[in-house]
PDB file of C-alpha atoms and ligand atoms in Angstrom:
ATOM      1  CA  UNK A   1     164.614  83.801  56.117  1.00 96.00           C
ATOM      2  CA  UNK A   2     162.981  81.705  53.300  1.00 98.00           C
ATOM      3  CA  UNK A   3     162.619  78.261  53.869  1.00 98.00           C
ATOM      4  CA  UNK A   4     161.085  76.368  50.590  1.00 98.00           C
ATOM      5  CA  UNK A   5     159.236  72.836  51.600  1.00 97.00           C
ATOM      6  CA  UNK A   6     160.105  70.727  48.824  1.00 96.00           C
ATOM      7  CA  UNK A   7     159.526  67.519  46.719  1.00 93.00           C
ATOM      8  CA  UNK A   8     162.514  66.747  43.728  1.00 91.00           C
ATOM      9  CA  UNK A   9     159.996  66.525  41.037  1.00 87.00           C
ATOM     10  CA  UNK A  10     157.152  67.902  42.275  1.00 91.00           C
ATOM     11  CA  UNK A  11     155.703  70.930  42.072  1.00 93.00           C
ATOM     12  CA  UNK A  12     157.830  72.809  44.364  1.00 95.00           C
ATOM     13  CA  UNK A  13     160.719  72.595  41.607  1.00 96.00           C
ATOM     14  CA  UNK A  14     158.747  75.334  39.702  1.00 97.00           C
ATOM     15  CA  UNK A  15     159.350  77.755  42.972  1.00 98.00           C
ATOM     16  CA  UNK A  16     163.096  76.701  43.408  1.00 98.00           C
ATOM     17  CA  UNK A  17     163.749  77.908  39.695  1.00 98.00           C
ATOM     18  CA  UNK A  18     162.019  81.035  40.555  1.00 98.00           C
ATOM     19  CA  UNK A  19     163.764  81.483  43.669  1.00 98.00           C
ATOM     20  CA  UNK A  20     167.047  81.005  41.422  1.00 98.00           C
ATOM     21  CA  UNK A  21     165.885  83.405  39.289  1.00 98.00           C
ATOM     22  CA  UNK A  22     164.951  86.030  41.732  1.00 98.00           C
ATOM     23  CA  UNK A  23     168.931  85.587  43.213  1.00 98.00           C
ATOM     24  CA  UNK A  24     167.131  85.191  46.481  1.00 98.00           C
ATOM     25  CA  UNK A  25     169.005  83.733  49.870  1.00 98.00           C
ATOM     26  CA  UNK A  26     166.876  80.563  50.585  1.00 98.00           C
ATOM     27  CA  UNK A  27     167.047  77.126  52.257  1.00 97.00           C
ATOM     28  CA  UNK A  28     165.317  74.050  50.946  1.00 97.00           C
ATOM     29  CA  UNK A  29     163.804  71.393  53.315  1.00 96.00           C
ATOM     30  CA  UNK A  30     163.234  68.029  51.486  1.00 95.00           C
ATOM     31  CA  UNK A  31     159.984  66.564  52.730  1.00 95.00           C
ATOM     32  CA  UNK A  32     158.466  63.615  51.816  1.00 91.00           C
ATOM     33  CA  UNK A  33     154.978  63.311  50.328  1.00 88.00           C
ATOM     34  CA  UNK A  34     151.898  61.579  52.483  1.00 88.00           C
ATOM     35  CA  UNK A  35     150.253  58.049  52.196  1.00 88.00           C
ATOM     36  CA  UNK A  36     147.884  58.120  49.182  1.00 87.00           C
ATOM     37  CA  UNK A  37     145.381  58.258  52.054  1.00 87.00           C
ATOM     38  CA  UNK A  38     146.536  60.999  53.356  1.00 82.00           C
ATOM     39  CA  UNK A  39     148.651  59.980  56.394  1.00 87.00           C
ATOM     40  CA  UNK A  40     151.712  60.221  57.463  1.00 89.00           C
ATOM     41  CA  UNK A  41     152.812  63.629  56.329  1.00 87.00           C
ATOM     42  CA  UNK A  42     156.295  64.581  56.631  1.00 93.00           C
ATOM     43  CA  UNK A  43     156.140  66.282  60.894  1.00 93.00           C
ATOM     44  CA  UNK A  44     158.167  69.179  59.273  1.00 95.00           C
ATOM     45  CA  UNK A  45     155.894  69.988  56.181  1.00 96.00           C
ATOM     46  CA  UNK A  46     153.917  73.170  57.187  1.00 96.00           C
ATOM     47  CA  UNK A  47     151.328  72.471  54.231  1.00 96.00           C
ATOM     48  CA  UNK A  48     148.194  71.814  55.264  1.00 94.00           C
ATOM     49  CA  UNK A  49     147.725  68.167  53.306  1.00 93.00           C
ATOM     50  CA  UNK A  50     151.490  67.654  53.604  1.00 94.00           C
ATOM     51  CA  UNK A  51     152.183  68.868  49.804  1.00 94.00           C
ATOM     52  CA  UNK A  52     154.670  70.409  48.224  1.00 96.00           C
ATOM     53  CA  UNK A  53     155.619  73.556  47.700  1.00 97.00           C
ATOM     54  CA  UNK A  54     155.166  75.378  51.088  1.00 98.00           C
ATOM     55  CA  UNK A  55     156.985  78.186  51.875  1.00 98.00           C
ATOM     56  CA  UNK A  56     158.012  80.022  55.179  1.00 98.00           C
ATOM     57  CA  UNK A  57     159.080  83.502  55.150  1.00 98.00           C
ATOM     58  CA  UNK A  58     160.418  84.487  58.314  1.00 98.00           C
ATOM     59  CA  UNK A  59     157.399  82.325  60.284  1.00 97.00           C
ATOM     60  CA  UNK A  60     154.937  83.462  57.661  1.00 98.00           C
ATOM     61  CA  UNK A  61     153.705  80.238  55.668  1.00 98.00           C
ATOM     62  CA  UNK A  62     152.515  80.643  51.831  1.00 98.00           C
ATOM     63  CA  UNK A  63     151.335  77.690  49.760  1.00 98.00           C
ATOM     64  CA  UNK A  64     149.272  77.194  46.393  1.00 98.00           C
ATOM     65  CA  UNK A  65     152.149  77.504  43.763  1.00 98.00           C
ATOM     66  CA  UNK A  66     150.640  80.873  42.324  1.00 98.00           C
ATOM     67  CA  UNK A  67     150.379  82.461  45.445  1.00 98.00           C
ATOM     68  CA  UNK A  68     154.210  81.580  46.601  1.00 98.00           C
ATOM     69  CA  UNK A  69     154.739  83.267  42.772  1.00 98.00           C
ATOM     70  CA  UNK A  70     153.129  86.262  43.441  1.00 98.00           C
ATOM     71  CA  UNK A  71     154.167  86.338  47.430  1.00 98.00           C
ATOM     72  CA  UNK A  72     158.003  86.181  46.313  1.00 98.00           C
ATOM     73  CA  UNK A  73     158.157  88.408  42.954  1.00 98.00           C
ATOM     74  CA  UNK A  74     156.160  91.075  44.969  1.00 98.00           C
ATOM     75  CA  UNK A  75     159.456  90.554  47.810  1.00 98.00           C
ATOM     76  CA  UNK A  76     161.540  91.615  45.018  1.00 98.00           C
ATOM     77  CA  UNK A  77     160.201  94.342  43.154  1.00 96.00           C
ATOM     78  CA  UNK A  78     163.152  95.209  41.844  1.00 96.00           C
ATOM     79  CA  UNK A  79     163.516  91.810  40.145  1.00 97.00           C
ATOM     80  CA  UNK A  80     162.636  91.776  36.373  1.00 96.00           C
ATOM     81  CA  UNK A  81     160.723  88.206  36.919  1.00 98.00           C
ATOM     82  CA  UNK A  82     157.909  89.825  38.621  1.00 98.00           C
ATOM     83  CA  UNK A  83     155.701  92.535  37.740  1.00 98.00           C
ATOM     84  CA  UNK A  84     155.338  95.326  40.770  1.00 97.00           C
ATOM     85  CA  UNK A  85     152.527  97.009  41.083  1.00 96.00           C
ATOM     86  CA  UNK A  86     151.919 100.137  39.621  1.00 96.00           C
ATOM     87  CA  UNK A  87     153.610  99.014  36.681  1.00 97.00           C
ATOM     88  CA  UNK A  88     151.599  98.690  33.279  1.00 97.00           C
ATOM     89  CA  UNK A  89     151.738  95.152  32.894  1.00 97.00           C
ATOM     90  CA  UNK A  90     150.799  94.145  36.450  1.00 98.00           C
ATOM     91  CA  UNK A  91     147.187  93.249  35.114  1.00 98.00           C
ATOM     92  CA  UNK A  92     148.032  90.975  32.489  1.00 98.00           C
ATOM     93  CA  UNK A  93     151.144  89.339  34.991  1.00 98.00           C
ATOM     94  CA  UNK A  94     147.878  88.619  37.450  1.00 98.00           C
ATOM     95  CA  UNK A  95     145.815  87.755  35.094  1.00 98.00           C
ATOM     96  CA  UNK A  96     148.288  84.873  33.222  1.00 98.00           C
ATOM     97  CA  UNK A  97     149.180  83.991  37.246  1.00 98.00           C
ATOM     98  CA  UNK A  98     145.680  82.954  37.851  1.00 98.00           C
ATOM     99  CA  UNK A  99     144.785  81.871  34.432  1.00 98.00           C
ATOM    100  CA  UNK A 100     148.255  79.226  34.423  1.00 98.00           C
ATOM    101  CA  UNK A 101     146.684  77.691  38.085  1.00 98.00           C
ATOM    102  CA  UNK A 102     142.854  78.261  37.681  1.00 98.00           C
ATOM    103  CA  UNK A 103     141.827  77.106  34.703  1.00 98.00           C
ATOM    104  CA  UNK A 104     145.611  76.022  32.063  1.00 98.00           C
ATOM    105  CA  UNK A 105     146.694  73.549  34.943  1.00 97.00           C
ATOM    106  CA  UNK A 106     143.124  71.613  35.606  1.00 96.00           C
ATOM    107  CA  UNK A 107     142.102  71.877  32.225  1.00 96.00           C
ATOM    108  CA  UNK A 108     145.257  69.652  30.997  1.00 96.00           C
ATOM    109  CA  UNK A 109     144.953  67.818  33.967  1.00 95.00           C
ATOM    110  CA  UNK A 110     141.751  67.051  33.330  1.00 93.00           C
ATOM    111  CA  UNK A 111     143.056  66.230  29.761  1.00 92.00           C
ATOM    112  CA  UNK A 112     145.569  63.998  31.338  1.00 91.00           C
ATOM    113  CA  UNK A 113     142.648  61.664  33.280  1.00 90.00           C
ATOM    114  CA  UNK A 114     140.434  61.616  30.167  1.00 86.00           C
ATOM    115  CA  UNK A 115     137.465  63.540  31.572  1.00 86.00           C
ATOM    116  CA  UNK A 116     137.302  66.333  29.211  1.00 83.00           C
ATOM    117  CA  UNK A 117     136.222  64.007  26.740  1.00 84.00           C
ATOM    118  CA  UNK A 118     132.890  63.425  28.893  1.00 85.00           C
ATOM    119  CA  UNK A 119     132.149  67.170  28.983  1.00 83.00           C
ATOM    120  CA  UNK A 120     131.643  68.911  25.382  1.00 90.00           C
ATOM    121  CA  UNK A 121     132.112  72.142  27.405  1.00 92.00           C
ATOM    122  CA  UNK A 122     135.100  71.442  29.355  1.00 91.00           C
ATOM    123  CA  UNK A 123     136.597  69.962  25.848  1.00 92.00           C
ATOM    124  CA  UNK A 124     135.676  73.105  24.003  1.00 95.00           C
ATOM    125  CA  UNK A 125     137.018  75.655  26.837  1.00 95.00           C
ATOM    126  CA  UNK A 126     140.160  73.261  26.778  1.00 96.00           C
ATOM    127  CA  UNK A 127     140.763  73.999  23.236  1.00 96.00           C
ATOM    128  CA  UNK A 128     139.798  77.824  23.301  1.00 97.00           C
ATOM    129  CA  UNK A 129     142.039  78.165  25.945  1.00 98.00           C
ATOM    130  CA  UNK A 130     145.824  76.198  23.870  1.00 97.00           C
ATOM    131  CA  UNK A 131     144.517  78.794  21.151  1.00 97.00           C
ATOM    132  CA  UNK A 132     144.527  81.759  23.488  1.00 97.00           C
ATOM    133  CA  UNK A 133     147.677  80.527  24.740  1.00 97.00           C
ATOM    134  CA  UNK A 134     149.565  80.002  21.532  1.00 96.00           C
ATOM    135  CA  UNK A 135     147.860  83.331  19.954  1.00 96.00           C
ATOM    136  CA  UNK A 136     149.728  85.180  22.803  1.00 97.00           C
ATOM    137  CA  UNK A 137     152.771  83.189  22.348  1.00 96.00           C
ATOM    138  CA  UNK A 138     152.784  84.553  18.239  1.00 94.00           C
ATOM    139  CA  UNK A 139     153.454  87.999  19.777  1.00 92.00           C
ATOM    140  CA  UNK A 140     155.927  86.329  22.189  1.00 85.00           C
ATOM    141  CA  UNK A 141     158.691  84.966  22.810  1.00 96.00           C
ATOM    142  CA  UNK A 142     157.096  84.888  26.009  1.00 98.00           C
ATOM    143  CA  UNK A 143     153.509  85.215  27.891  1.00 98.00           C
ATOM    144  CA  UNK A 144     153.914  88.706  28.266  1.00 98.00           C
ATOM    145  CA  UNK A 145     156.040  89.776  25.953  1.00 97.00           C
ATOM    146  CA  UNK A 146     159.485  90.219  25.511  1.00 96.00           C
ATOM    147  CA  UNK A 147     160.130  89.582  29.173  1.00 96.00           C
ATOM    148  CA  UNK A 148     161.003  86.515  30.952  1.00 98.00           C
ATOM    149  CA  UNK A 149     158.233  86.146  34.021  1.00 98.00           C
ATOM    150  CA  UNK A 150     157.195  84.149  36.751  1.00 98.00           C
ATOM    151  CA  UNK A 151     154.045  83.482  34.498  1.00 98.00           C
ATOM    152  CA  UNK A 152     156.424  81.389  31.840  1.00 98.00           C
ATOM    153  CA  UNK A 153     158.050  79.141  34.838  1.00 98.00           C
ATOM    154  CA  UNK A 154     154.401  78.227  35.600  1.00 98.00           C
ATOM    155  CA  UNK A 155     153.566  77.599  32.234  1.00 98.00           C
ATOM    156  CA  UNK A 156     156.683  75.589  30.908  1.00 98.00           C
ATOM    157  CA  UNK A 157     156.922  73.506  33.887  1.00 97.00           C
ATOM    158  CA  UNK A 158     153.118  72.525  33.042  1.00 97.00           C
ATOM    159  CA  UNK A 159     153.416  72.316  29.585  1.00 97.00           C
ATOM    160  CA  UNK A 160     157.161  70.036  29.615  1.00 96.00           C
ATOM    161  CA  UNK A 161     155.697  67.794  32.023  1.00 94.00           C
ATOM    162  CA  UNK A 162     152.445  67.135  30.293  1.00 95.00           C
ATOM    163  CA  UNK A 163     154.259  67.749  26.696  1.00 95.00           C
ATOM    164  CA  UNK A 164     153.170  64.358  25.517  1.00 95.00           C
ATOM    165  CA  UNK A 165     149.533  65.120  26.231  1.00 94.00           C
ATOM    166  CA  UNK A 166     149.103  68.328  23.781  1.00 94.00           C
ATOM    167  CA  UNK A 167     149.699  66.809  20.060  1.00 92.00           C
ATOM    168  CA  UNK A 168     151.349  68.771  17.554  1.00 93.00           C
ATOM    169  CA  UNK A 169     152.553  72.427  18.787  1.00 93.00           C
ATOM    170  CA  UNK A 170     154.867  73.953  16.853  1.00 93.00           C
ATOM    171  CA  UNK A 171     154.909  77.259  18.725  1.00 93.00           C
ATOM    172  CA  UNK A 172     154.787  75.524  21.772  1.00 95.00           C
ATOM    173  CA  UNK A 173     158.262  73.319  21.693  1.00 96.00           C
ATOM    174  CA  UNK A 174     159.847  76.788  20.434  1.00 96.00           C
ATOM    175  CA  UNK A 175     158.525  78.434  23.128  1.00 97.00           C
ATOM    176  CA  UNK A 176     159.886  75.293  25.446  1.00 97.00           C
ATOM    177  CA  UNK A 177     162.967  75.448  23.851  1.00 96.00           C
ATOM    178  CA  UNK A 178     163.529  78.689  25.893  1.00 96.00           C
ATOM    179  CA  UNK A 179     163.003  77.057  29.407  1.00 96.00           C
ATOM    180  CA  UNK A 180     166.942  76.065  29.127  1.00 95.00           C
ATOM    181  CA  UNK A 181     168.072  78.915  31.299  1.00 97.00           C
ATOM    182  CA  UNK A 182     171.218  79.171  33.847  1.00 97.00           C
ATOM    183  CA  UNK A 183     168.830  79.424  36.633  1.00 97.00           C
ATOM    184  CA  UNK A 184     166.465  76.539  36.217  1.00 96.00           C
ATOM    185  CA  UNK A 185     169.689  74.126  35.736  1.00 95.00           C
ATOM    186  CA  UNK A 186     170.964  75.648  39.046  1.00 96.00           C
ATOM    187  CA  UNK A 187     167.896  74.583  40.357  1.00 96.00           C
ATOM    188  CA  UNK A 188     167.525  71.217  39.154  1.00 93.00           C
ATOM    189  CA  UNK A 189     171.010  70.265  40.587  1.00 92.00           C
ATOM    190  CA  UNK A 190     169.433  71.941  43.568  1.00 92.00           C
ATOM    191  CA  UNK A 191     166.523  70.555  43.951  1.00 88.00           C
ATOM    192  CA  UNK A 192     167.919  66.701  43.573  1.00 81.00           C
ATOM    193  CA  UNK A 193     167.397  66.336  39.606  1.00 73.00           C
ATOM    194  CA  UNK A 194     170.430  66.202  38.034  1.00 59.00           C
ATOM    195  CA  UNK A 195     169.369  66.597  34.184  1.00 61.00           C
ATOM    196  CA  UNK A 196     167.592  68.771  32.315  1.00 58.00           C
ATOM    197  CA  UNK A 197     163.970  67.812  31.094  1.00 61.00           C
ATOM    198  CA  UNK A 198     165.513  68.012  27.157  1.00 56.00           C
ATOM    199  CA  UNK A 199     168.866  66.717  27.890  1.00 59.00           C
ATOM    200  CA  UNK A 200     169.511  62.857  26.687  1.00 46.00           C
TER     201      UNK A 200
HETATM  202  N1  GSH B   1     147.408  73.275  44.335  1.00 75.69           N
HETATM  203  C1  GSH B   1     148.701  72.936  44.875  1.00 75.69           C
HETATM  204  C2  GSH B   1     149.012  71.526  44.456  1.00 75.69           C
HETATM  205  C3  GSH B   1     150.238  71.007  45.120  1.00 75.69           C
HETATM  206  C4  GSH B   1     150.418  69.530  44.844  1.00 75.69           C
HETATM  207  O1  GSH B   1     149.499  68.827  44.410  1.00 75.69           O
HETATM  208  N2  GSH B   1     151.617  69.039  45.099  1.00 75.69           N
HETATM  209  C5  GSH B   1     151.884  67.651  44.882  1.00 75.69           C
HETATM  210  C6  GSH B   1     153.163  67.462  44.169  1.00 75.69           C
HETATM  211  S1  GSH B   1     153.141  68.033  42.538  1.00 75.69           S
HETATM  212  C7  GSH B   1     152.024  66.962  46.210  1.00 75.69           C
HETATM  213  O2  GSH B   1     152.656  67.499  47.097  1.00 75.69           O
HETATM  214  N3  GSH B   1     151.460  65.792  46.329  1.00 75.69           N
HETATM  215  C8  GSH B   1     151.559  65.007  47.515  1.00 75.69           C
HETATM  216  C9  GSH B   1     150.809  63.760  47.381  1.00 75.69           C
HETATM  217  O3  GSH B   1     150.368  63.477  46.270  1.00 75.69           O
HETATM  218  O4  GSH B   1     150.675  63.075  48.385  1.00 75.69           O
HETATM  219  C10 GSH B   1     149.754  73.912  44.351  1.00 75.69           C
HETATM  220  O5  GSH B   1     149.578  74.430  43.245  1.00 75.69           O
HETATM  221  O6  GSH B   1     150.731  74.187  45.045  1.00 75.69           O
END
Protein backbone atom coordinates (compact mmCIF):
# COMPACT_ATOMS: atom_id res chain seq x y z
CA UNK A 1 0.00 0.00 0.00
CA UNK A 2 1.16 3.62 -0.76
CA UNK A 3 0.28 6.10 1.56
CA UNK A 4 1.47 9.80 0.29
CA UNK A 5 1.89 12.42 3.43
CA UNK A 6 0.70 15.49 2.00
CA UNK A 7 0.42 19.36 2.08
CA UNK A 8 -2.27 21.05 -0.82
CA UNK A 9 0.34 23.29 -2.17
CA UNK A 10 3.31 22.09 -1.04
CA UNK A 11 5.70 20.11 -2.33
CA UNK A 12 4.07 16.86 -2.03
CA UNK A 13 1.63 17.99 -4.99
CA UNK A 14 4.62 17.32 -7.36
CA UNK A 15 4.47 13.41 -6.10
CA UNK A 16 0.57 13.20 -6.29
CA UNK A 17 0.81 14.22 -10.11
CA UNK A 18 3.37 11.62 -10.50
CA UNK A 19 1.52 9.12 -8.70
CA UNK A 20 -1.44 10.08 -11.22
CA UNK A 21 0.71 9.64 -13.84
CA UNK A 22 2.17 6.36 -12.92
CA UNK A 23 -1.88 5.03 -12.63
CA UNK A 24 -0.72 3.86 -9.26
CA UNK A 25 -3.37 2.69 -6.30
CA UNK A 26 -2.53 5.25 -3.50
CA UNK A 27 -4.05 6.99 -0.45
CA UNK A 28 -3.31 10.54 0.54
CA UNK A 29 -3.07 11.62 4.25
CA UNK A 30 -3.45 15.45 4.63
CA UNK A 31 -1.05 16.59 7.32
CA UNK A 32 -0.51 19.78 8.51
CA UNK A 33 2.82 21.61 8.45
CA UNK A 34 4.86 22.40 11.97
CA UNK A 35 5.25 25.72 14.00
CA UNK A 36 7.85 27.88 12.19
CA UNK A 37 9.89 26.66 15.17
CA UNK A 38 9.57 23.50 14.51
CA UNK A 39 6.89 22.13 16.89
CA UNK A 40 3.98 20.68 16.76
CA UNK A 41 4.23 18.39 13.79
CA UNK A 42 1.26 16.72 12.55
CA UNK A 43 1.46 12.98 15.20
CA UNK A 44 0.74 11.17 11.83
CA UNK A 45 3.50 12.77 9.56
CA UNK A 46 6.30 10.09 9.33
CA UNK A 47 8.84 12.88 8.03
CA UNK A 48 11.42 13.48 10.10
CA UNK A 49 10.87 17.59 10.49
CA UNK A 50 7.14 17.03 9.91
CA UNK A 51 7.36 18.08 6.01
CA UNK A 52 5.75 17.23 3.23
CA UNK A 53 5.98 14.83 0.94
CA UNK A 54 6.61 11.55 2.90
CA UNK A 55 5.75 8.49 1.59
CA UNK A 56 5.01 4.93 3.05
CA UNK A 57 5.19 1.96 0.96
CA UNK A 58 3.89 -0.91 2.64
CA UNK A 59 5.74 0.32 6.21
CA UNK A 60 8.74 1.44 4.20
CA UNK A 61 9.05 5.39 4.57
CA UNK A 62 10.76 7.51 1.59
CA UNK A 63 11.12 11.29 1.75
CA UNK A 64 13.29 14.03 -0.15
CA UNK A 65 11.02 14.68 -3.27
CA UNK A 66 13.74 13.15 -5.71
CA UNK A 67 14.14 10.16 -3.91
CA UNK A 68 10.12 9.39 -3.62
CA UNK A 69 10.66 10.12 -7.74
CA UNK A 70 13.08 7.70 -8.25
CA UNK A 71 11.66 5.15 -5.35
CA UNK A 72 8.16 5.10 -7.28
CA UNK A 73 9.17 5.21 -11.18
CA UNK A 74 11.68 2.37 -10.32
CA UNK A 75 8.09 0.47 -8.69
CA UNK A 76 6.83 0.77 -12.10
CA UNK A 77 9.22 -0.04 -14.61
CA UNK A 78 6.92 -0.61 -16.96
CA UNK A 79 5.64 2.98 -16.73
CA UNK A 80 6.91 5.34 -19.52
CA UNK A 81 7.43 8.27 -16.72
CA UNK A 82 10.40 6.61 -15.35
CA UNK A 83 13.47 5.43 -16.80
CA UNK A 84 14.38 1.56 -15.65
CA UNK A 85 17.54 0.64 -15.45
CA UNK A 86 19.33 -0.88 -18.05
CA UNK A 87 17.73 1.33 -20.35
CA UNK A 88 19.91 3.96 -22.37
CA UNK A 89 18.64 6.95 -20.93
CA UNK A 90 18.75 5.92 -17.26
CA UNK A 91 21.99 8.16 -16.86
CA UNK A 92 20.75 11.28 -18.08
CA UNK A 93 16.99 10.50 -16.11
CA UNK A 94 19.50 10.36 -12.81
CA UNK A 95 21.42 12.82 -13.69
CA UNK A 96 18.37 15.66 -14.46
CA UNK A 97 16.76 13.87 -11.00
CA UNK A 98 19.61 15.09 -8.98
CA UNK A 99 20.49 18.09 -10.95
CA UNK A 100 16.36 19.46 -10.61
CA UNK A 101 16.88 18.93 -6.41
CA UNK A 102 20.69 19.51 -5.93
CA UNK A 103 21.62 22.34 -7.46
CA UNK A 104 18.04 23.91 -10.15
CA UNK A 105 15.85 24.00 -6.86
CA UNK A 106 18.46 25.92 -4.32
CA UNK A 107 19.91 27.85 -6.91
CA UNK A 108 16.37 29.65 -7.68
CA UNK A 109 15.68 29.48 -4.25
CA UNK A 110 18.49 31.13 -3.46
CA UNK A 111 17.42 33.54 -6.32
CA UNK A 112 14.14 33.88 -4.63
CA UNK A 113 15.85 35.24 -1.03
CA UNK A 114 18.27 37.52 -2.90
CA UNK A 115 21.52 35.82 -1.88
CA UNK A 116 22.90 34.99 -5.16
CA UNK A 117 23.43 38.47 -5.68
CA UNK A 118 26.08 38.41 -2.68
CA UNK A 119 28.02 35.54 -4.30
CA UNK A 120 29.51 36.32 -7.96
CA UNK A 121 29.91 32.50 -8.09
CA UNK A 122 26.65 31.31 -7.01
CA UNK A 123 25.18 34.17 -9.54
CA UNK A 124 27.32 32.92 -12.36
CA UNK A 125 26.58 29.00 -11.74
CA UNK A 126 22.85 30.27 -11.48
CA UNK A 127 22.96 31.57 -14.90
CA UNK A 128 25.14 28.70 -16.51
CA UNK A 129 22.84 26.45 -15.18
CA UNK A 130 18.89 28.40 -16.96
CA UNK A 131 21.31 28.16 -20.11
CA UNK A 132 22.02 24.47 -19.71
CA UNK A 133 18.51 24.07 -18.97
CA UNK A 134 16.96 25.92 -21.86
CA UNK A 135 19.86 24.54 -24.34
CA UNK A 136 18.39 21.05 -23.50
CA UNK A 137 14.93 22.24 -23.73
CA UNK A 138 15.87 23.50 -27.77
CA UNK A 139 16.22 19.75 -28.46
CA UNK A 140 13.06 19.18 -26.36
CA UNK A 141 9.94 19.32 -25.96
CA UNK A 142 11.02 17.89 -22.86
CA UNK A 143 14.25 17.32 -20.47
CA UNK A 144 15.00 14.25 -22.05
CA UNK A 145 13.65 14.27 -25.08
CA UNK A 146 10.64 13.44 -26.65
CA UNK A 147 9.38 11.72 -23.54
CA UNK A 148 7.32 12.96 -20.79
CA UNK A 149 9.41 12.09 -17.31
CA UNK A 150 9.38 12.33 -13.78
CA UNK A 151 12.37 14.82 -14.37
CA UNK A 152 9.77 17.49 -16.15
CA UNK A 153 7.13 17.22 -13.04
CA UNK A 154 10.15 18.28 -10.91
CA UNK A 155 11.12 20.88 -13.09
CA UNK A 156 7.69 22.57 -14.04
CA UNK A 157 6.41 22.47 -10.64
CA UNK A 158 9.74 24.54 -9.73
CA UNK A 159 9.81 26.61 -12.52
CA UNK A 160 5.54 27.61 -12.42
CA UNK A 161 5.86 28.33 -8.90
CA UNK A 162 8.89 30.53 -9.04
CA UNK A 163 7.84 31.71 -12.79
CA UNK A 164 7.86 35.30 -11.72
CA UNK A 165 11.42 35.06 -10.48
CA UNK A 166 13.20 34.00 -13.98
CA UNK A 167 12.58 37.20 -16.40
CA UNK A 168 12.00 36.72 -19.91
CA UNK A 169 11.95 32.86 -21.10
CA UNK A 170 10.54 32.27 -24.11
CA UNK A 171 11.38 28.57 -24.28
CA UNK A 172 10.55 28.23 -20.89
CA UNK A 173 6.57 29.29 -20.83
CA UNK A 174 6.40 26.92 -24.07
CA UNK A 175 7.87 24.36 -22.34
CA UNK A 176 5.26 25.24 -19.25
CA UNK A 177 2.63 25.38 -21.51
CA UNK A 178 2.94 21.52 -21.66
CA UNK A 179 2.46 20.92 -17.82
CA UNK A 180 -1.52 21.04 -18.68
CA UNK A 181 -1.88 17.30 -18.68
CA UNK A 182 -5.04 14.98 -17.64
CA UNK A 183 -3.06 13.69 -14.82
CA UNK A 184 -1.77 16.72 -13.02
CA UNK A 185 -5.53 18.23 -13.11
CA UNK A 186 -6.61 14.86 -11.56
CA UNK A 187 -4.26 15.61 -9.07
CA UNK A 188 -4.90 19.05 -8.24
CA UNK A 189 -8.65 18.25 -7.59
CA UNK A 190 -6.97 15.55 -5.57
CA UNK A 191 -4.76 17.05 -3.72
CA UNK A 192 -7.31 20.03 -2.47
CA UNK A 193 -6.47 22.69 -5.36
CA UNK A 194 -9.16 23.05 -7.44
CA UNK A 195 -7.57 25.16 -10.46
CA UNK A 196 -4.96 24.87 -12.57
CA UNK A 197 -1.75 27.10 -12.04
CA UNK A 198 -2.65 28.86 -15.78
CA UNK A 199 -6.30 28.76 -15.49
CA UNK A 200 -8.05 32.37 -14.70
N1 LIG B 1 13.96 18.71 0.70
C1 LIG B 1 12.58 18.40 0.94
C2 LIG B 1 11.86 19.69 1.23
C3 LIG B 1 10.46 19.47 1.68
C4 LIG B 1 9.83 20.76 2.15
O1 LIG B 1 10.51 21.76 2.42
N2 LIG B 1 8.52 20.75 2.26
C5 LIG B 1 7.83 21.92 2.71
C6 LIG B 1 6.66 22.21 1.86
S1 LIG B 1 7.06 22.69 0.26
C7 LIG B 1 7.31 21.68 4.10
O2 LIG B 1 6.79 20.61 4.37
N3 LIG B 1 7.43 22.66 4.96
C8 LIG B 1 6.93 22.59 6.29
C9 LIG B 1 7.23 23.81 7.03
O3 LIG B 1 7.68 24.76 6.40
O4 LIG B 1 7.00 23.81 8.23
C10 LIG B 1 11.98 17.70 -0.28
O5 LIG B 1 12.45 17.96 -1.39
O6 LIG B 1 11.08 16.88 -0.14
Amino acid sequence: MLTLYHSPGSFSSRILWLLEELGADYEIAVVRYPNADGTHADPRNPHPHGFTPALDHDGHVVTETGAIALYLTDLFPQSDVGVPVGHPLRASYITWLFYQVGLTEPLVYMKGTQILRKGAAMSRLYHAMMSHIEATLSAGPYILGERFTAVDILYMSLFEHARSLLGPRTRLDAYLARADRPARRRALLKGGQDSFPGDK
